[in-house]
């Protein structure tokens, strides 16, 4: 069963069970400063898990494009991916454990044809925060899973929360028995021997974890599920790795033809990082030295390095991108539309990296000359790491150059420094999750409303071309990107500020209506990323001043906002300006 068939079966199954199909949110999150990329299907739905009303109702299903970079350096083995697709279904205060489990069992056994005898499940064992999940266990028994294949584990295995705070709860996970022999008498779904592979997770989100660690009940019971498409395609096709499925195989085979050196790990890295980069760029990502742009740059440079390792002519990149677009366009039609932009971005970054490599080679010559002068036979780990960190110069290239000049290299001390660097990077990445995916409070709600006033004020002062290009909200400030070709004058900044404050002083009523996208457009509502909306949308109207399609939440009167102050107006990228502002 191909990936597209699995996705379609999933969406159709849940549609038949009363769920509305909603579109995938972009890989680059809107209004969520807590993460660099969309990392899970629930991430764009957090306001609704917390009680906001979704325009499409209480039963939803979708496929969600996701990117996780914690294991970027593990890519190259037989299972790690950075980009993946997650299939999900949600109940927002509608059905709960019994119905969710019954549907999961039916989909796996009837729709996908999985032998029920190969299924095992895990449930939450209980602790001081929440009781043992006998309700889920009994629902599995009722569905057809015998008691001996129901396992109970603690929070490490069967509790789900994104980040440090936010909606959370016990989960039940489904595992497929691969038929491999048990590694011991205690072998079970929590074992990493490869006998059991997790295929689906149902999270019962009825709790909220606060910053201080306290757990309280949400006002509604939610179900949030996630089924990985690549993994399911691999298992149903009887393949050993995702790289053997139709999602990767055409590119893997082409790389094998082009390579002058046989290296399966390098081929996987090129195939995976190229696919991930294509998806990020198609959703608006650009390489840079900070945040998500840095992650994209790292993916592209690691890919380029391994193309070099395979001795593949880098001019083949355009053809490889074309092959991927053809391979994936049924799943992601936007790739065809964005193909030329994707090619230009990747090839420009490759060219830039080749200059970096040339620079790194010069720096290596200096290191080698000094070592000769000091009569050293070994290039130490500090210099190898400095070349890597400062110039992006790969250690394997340093090793090749050292060998040519008769040096050995101290890789063990490099590895130590690299691991320390990796740990710092990982901690830095985890900082992006601080505040969780649900930093939705009184202050962020105010800032969210203020962006609507700012957007309209910019269009009044600068013209209709000043459209929102993205925003980022924390409890300290709002950041708002908009299309405009030049720096705003101090007079224009003051004018925008005054217009926003005037609307705050007018204490305008903020109202919300649900309507179709066509009705919203006819009513004059503005909106971002139109392809992300479902059939019905929420339209927030602020007095007679502003009308925008938005998921919320917002204040009820603009008088609640306080005084609006623009702290900075600067360039964000070509043709895009950025405003940072606060509410005093």
PDB file of C-alpha atoms in Angstrom, residues 207-370:
ATOM      1  CA  UNK A 207      -4.916  17.909  31.800  1.00  0.00           C
ATOM      2  CA  UNK A 208      -2.875  21.112  31.709  1.00  0.00           C
ATOM      3  CA  UNK A 209       0.663  21.393  33.050  1.00  0.00           C
ATOM      4  CA  UNK A 210       1.557  24.886  34.317  1.00  0.00           C
ATOM      5  CA  UNK A 211       5.048  26.436  34.363  1.00  0.00           C
ATOM      6  CA  UNK A 212       5.415  25.576  38.058  1.00  0.00           C
ATOM      7  CA  UNK A 213       4.782  21.899  37.277  1.00  0.00           C
ATOM      8  CA  UNK A 214       1.270  21.673  38.723  1.00  0.00           C
ATOM      9  CA  UNK A 215      -1.270  19.585  36.831  1.00  0.00           C
ATOM     10  CA  UNK A 216      -4.912  20.656  36.568  1.00  0.00           C
ATOM     11  CA  UNK A 217      -7.937  19.469  34.583  1.00  0.00           C
ATOM     12  CA  UNK A 218      -8.770  21.139  31.259  1.00  0.00           C
ATOM     13  CA  UNK A 219     -12.294  22.398  30.750  1.00  0.00           C
ATOM     14  CA  UNK A 220     -12.823  19.728  28.095  1.00  0.00           C
ATOM     15  CA  UNK A 221     -11.584  16.198  27.395  1.00  0.00           C
ATOM     16  CA  UNK A 222      -9.695  15.964  24.081  1.00  0.00           C
ATOM     17  CA  UNK A 223      -8.293  13.210  21.921  1.00  0.00           C
ATOM     18  CA  UNK A 224      -5.134  13.932  19.906  1.00  0.00           C
ATOM     19  CA  UNK A 225      -3.666  11.154  17.757  1.00  0.00           C
ATOM     20  CA  UNK A 226      -0.620  10.738  15.545  1.00  0.00           C
ATOM     21  CA  UNK A 227       0.247   8.062  12.983  1.00  0.00           C
ATOM     22  CA  UNK A 228       3.537   8.418  11.070  1.00  0.00           C
ATOM     23  CA  UNK A 229       2.982   7.980   7.336  1.00  0.00           C
ATOM     24  CA  UNK A 230       6.559   7.021   6.367  1.00  0.00           C
ATOM     25  CA  UNK A 231       6.786   4.349   9.061  1.00  0.00           C
ATOM     26  CA  UNK A 232       3.388   2.878   8.215  1.00  0.00           C
ATOM     27  CA  UNK A 233       4.222   2.762   4.493  1.00  0.00           C
ATOM     28  CA  UNK A 234       7.481   0.960   5.304  1.00  0.00           C
ATOM     29  CA  UNK A 235       5.759  -1.633   7.514  1.00  0.00           C
ATOM     30  CA  UNK A 236       2.828  -2.311   5.180  1.00  0.00           C
ATOM     31  CA  UNK A 237       5.189  -2.679   2.223  1.00  0.00           C
ATOM     32  CA  UNK A 238       7.407  -5.099   4.182  1.00  0.00           C
ATOM     33  CA  UNK A 239      10.453  -2.852   3.727  1.00  0.00           C
ATOM     34  CA  UNK A 240      13.400  -2.638   6.089  1.00  0.00           C
ATOM     35  CA  UNK A 241      13.713   1.167   6.037  1.00  0.00           C
ATOM     36  CA  UNK A 242      11.686   4.207   4.879  1.00  0.00           C
ATOM     37  CA  UNK A 243      14.388   4.732   2.224  1.00  0.00           C
ATOM     38  CA  UNK A 244      13.158   1.548   0.478  1.00  0.00           C
ATOM     39  CA  UNK A 245       9.639   2.974  -0.034  1.00  0.00           C
ATOM     40  CA  UNK A 246       8.411   4.938  -3.067  1.00  0.00           C
ATOM     41  CA  UNK A 247       8.886   8.188  -1.088  1.00  0.00           C
ATOM     42  CA  UNK A 248      12.679   7.910  -1.347  1.00  0.00           C
ATOM     43  CA  UNK A 249      13.487   5.050  -3.733  1.00  0.00           C
ATOM     44  CA  UNK A 250      13.682   6.943  -7.078  1.00  0.00           C
ATOM     45  CA  UNK A 251      16.196   9.408  -5.579  1.00  0.00           C
ATOM     46  CA  UNK A 252      18.117   6.663  -3.728  1.00  0.00           C
ATOM     47  CA  UNK A 253      18.469   4.706  -6.998  1.00  0.00           C
ATOM     48  CA  UNK A 254      19.562   7.821  -8.912  1.00  0.00           C
ATOM     49  CA  UNK A 255      22.184   8.597  -6.263  1.00  0.00           C
ATOM     50  CA  UNK A 256      23.476   5.030  -6.552  1.00  0.00           C
ATOM     51  CA  UNK A 257      23.851   5.478 -10.333  1.00  0.00           C
ATOM     52  CA  UNK A 258      25.613   8.839  -9.994  1.00  0.00           C
ATOM     53  CA  UNK A 259      27.924   7.942  -7.093  1.00  0.00           C
ATOM     54  CA  UNK A 260      31.532   6.991  -7.795  1.00  0.00           C
ATOM     55  CA  UNK A 261      31.839   5.723  -4.207  1.00  0.00           C
ATOM     56  CA  UNK A 262      29.503   3.224  -2.528  1.00  0.00           C
ATOM     57  CA  UNK A 263      28.272   4.624   0.787  1.00  0.00           C
ATOM     58  CA  UNK A 264      24.685   3.863   1.830  1.00  0.00           C
ATOM     59  CA  UNK A 265      24.848   6.232   4.818  1.00  0.00           C
ATOM     60  CA  UNK A 266      25.814   9.194   2.615  1.00  0.00           C
ATOM     61  CA  UNK A 267      23.082   8.361   0.098  1.00  0.00           C
ATOM     62  CA  UNK A 268      20.483   8.316   2.874  1.00  0.00           C
ATOM     63  CA  UNK A 269      21.724  11.653   4.246  1.00  0.00           C
ATOM     64  CA  UNK A 270      21.523  13.263   0.799  1.00  0.00           C
ATOM     65  CA  UNK A 271      18.058  11.810   0.100  1.00  0.00           C
ATOM     66  CA  UNK A 272      16.639  12.733   3.513  1.00  0.00           C
ATOM     67  CA  UNK A 273      18.141  16.223   3.836  1.00  0.00           C
ATOM     68  CA  UNK A 274      17.251  17.147   0.253  1.00  0.00           C
ATOM     69  CA  UNK A 275      13.619  16.096   0.757  1.00  0.00           C
ATOM     70  CA  UNK A 276      13.415  17.978   4.083  1.00  0.00           C
ATOM     71  CA  UNK A 277      14.983  21.107   2.592  1.00  0.00           C
ATOM     72  CA  UNK A 278      12.606  21.033  -0.391  1.00  0.00           C
ATOM     73  CA  UNK A 279       9.619  20.873   1.982  1.00  0.00           C
ATOM     74  CA  UNK A 280      10.883  23.726   4.217  1.00  0.00           C
ATOM     75  CA  UNK A 281      11.699  26.006   1.261  1.00  0.00           C
ATOM     76  CA  UNK A 282       8.331  25.269  -0.380  1.00  0.00           C
ATOM     77  CA  UNK A 283       6.663  26.507   2.833  1.00  0.00           C
ATOM     78  CA  UNK A 284       8.653  29.757   2.832  1.00  0.00           C
ATOM     79  CA  UNK A 285      11.907  28.854   4.625  1.00  0.00           C
ATOM     80  CA  UNK A 286      15.194  30.519   3.633  1.00  0.00           C
ATOM     81  CA  UNK A 287      18.754  29.620   4.721  1.00  0.00           C
ATOM     82  CA  UNK A 288      20.315  32.012   7.263  1.00  0.00           C
ATOM     83  CA  UNK A 289      22.579  32.038  10.316  1.00  0.00           C
ATOM     84  CA  UNK A 290      19.827  32.023  12.956  1.00  0.00           C
ATOM     85  CA  UNK A 291      16.941  29.867  14.139  1.00  0.00           C
ATOM     86  CA  UNK A 292      15.050  27.926  11.443  1.00  0.00           C
ATOM     87  CA  UNK A 293      17.204  29.434   8.678  1.00  0.00           C
ATOM     88  CA  UNK A 294      20.262  27.975  10.390  1.00  0.00           C
ATOM     89  CA  UNK A 295      18.616  24.538  10.592  1.00  0.00           C
ATOM     90  CA  UNK A 296      17.852  24.692   6.858  1.00  0.00           C
ATOM     91  CA  UNK A 297      21.430  25.793   6.132  1.00  0.00           C
ATOM     92  CA  UNK A 298      22.767  22.880   8.197  1.00  0.00           C
ATOM     93  CA  UNK A 299      20.573  20.412   6.273  1.00  0.00           C
ATOM     94  CA  UNK A 300      21.747  21.772   2.918  1.00  0.00           C
ATOM     95  CA  UNK A 301      25.439  21.873   3.882  1.00  0.00           C
ATOM     96  CA  UNK A 302      25.381  18.385   5.324  1.00  0.00           C
ATOM     97  CA  UNK A 303      23.708  17.192   2.111  1.00  0.00           C
ATOM     98  CA  UNK A 304      26.306  18.976  -0.077  1.00  0.00           C
ATOM     99  CA  UNK A 305      29.145  17.505   1.962  1.00  0.00           C
ATOM    100  CA  UNK A 306      27.817  13.983   1.398  1.00  0.00           C
ATOM    101  CA  UNK A 307      27.293  14.598  -2.324  1.00  0.00           C
ATOM    102  CA  UNK A 308      31.011  15.431  -2.356  1.00  0.00           C
ATOM    103  CA  UNK A 309      31.768  12.288  -0.367  1.00  0.00           C
ATOM    104  CA  UNK A 310      29.880  10.228  -2.964  1.00  0.00           C
ATOM    105  CA  UNK A 311      31.864  12.104  -5.653  1.00  0.00           C
ATOM    106  CA  UNK A 312      28.636  13.165  -7.342  1.00  0.00           C
ATOM    107  CA  UNK A 313      28.882  16.221  -9.608  1.00  0.00           C
ATOM    108  CA  UNK A 314      27.073  19.032  -7.783  1.00  0.00           C
ATOM    109  CA  UNK A 315      25.562  20.178 -11.071  1.00  0.00           C
ATOM    110  CA  UNK A 316      23.239  17.159 -10.706  1.00  0.00           C
ATOM    111  CA  UNK A 317      21.388  18.908  -7.860  1.00  0.00           C
ATOM    112  CA  UNK A 318      18.844  20.519 -10.203  1.00  0.00           C
ATOM    113  CA  UNK A 319      17.995  17.089 -11.670  1.00  0.00           C
ATOM    114  CA  UNK A 320      17.699  15.516  -8.205  1.00  0.00           C
ATOM    115  CA  UNK A 321      15.292  18.280  -7.115  1.00  0.00           C
ATOM    116  CA  UNK A 322      13.254  17.722 -10.310  1.00  0.00           C
ATOM    117  CA  UNK A 323      13.131  13.976  -9.572  1.00  0.00           C
ATOM    118  CA  UNK A 324      11.892  14.627  -6.032  1.00  0.00           C
ATOM    119  CA  UNK A 325       9.193  17.030  -7.232  1.00  0.00           C
ATOM    120  CA  UNK A 326       7.927  14.375  -9.659  1.00  0.00           C
ATOM    121  CA  UNK A 327       8.119  11.700  -6.929  1.00  0.00           C
ATOM    122  CA  UNK A 328       6.239  13.732  -4.308  1.00  0.00           C
ATOM    123  CA  UNK A 329       3.882  15.990  -6.296  1.00  0.00           C
ATOM    124  CA  UNK A 330       0.848  13.720  -5.826  1.00  0.00           C
ATOM    125  CA  UNK A 331       1.279  14.043  -2.055  1.00  0.00           C
ATOM    126  CA  UNK A 332       2.317  17.725  -2.162  1.00  0.00           C
ATOM    127  CA  UNK A 333       1.012  19.526  -5.301  1.00  0.00           C
ATOM    128  CA  UNK A 334       2.596  22.856  -4.208  1.00  0.00           C
ATOM    129  CA  UNK A 335       6.056  21.469  -4.997  1.00  0.00           C
ATOM    130  CA  UNK A 336       5.395  21.745  -8.739  1.00  0.00           C
ATOM    131  CA  UNK A 337       4.317  25.374  -8.365  1.00  0.00           C
ATOM    132  CA  UNK A 338       7.338  26.260  -6.183  1.00  0.00           C
ATOM    133  CA  UNK A 339       9.875  24.164  -8.095  1.00  0.00           C
ATOM    134  CA  UNK A 340      11.977  26.969  -9.617  1.00  0.00           C
ATOM    135  CA  UNK A 341      12.147  28.882  -6.335  1.00  0.00           C
ATOM    136  CA  UNK A 342      13.231  25.674  -4.543  1.00  0.00           C
ATOM    137  CA  UNK A 343      15.950  25.028  -7.141  1.00  0.00           C
ATOM    138  CA  UNK A 344      17.283  28.589  -7.005  1.00  0.00           C
ATOM    139  CA  UNK A 345      17.434  28.590  -3.196  1.00  0.00           C
ATOM    140  CA  UNK A 346      19.205  25.221  -2.915  1.00  0.00           C
ATOM    141  CA  UNK A 347      21.684  25.847  -5.739  1.00  0.00           C
ATOM    142  CA  UNK A 348      22.552  29.325  -4.364  1.00  0.00           C
ATOM    143  CA  UNK A 349      23.206  27.828  -0.926  1.00  0.00           C
ATOM    144  CA  UNK A 350      25.330  25.049  -2.480  1.00  0.00           C
ATOM    145  CA  UNK A 351      27.424  27.658  -4.319  1.00  0.00           C
ATOM    146  CA  UNK A 352      27.876  29.635  -1.103  1.00  0.00           C
ATOM    147  CA  UNK A 353      28.995  26.498   0.735  1.00  0.00           C
ATOM    148  CA  UNK A 354      31.532  25.655  -1.958  1.00  0.00           C
ATOM    149  CA  UNK A 355      33.132  29.050  -1.250  1.00  0.00           C
ATOM    150  CA  UNK A 356      33.112  28.141   2.458  1.00  0.00           C
ATOM    151  CA  UNK A 357      34.924  24.923   1.635  1.00  0.00           C
ATOM    152  CA  UNK A 358      37.517  26.865  -0.369  1.00  0.00           C
ATOM    153  CA  UNK A 359      37.976  29.247   2.598  1.00  0.00           C
ATOM    154  CA  UNK A 360      38.301  26.286   4.974  1.00  0.00           C
ATOM    155  CA  UNK A 361      41.019  24.739   2.822  1.00  0.00           C
ATOM    156  CA  UNK A 362      43.057  27.961   3.094  1.00  0.00           C
ATOM    157  CA  UNK A 363      42.646  27.938   6.876  1.00  0.00           C
ATOM    158  CA  UNK A 364      43.731  24.298   6.966  1.00  0.00           C
ATOM    159  CA  UNK A 365      46.921  25.233   5.100  1.00  0.00           C
ATOM    160  CA  UNK A 366      47.716  27.721   7.893  1.00  0.00           C
ATOM    161  CA  UNK A 367      47.114  25.046  10.554  1.00  0.00           C
ATOM    162  CA  UNK A 368      49.279  22.540   8.646  1.00  0.00           C
ATOM    163  CA  UNK A 369      52.108  25.072   8.120  1.00  0.00           C
ATOM    164  CA  UNK A 370      52.166  25.862  11.862  1.00  0.00           C
TER     165      UNK A 370
END
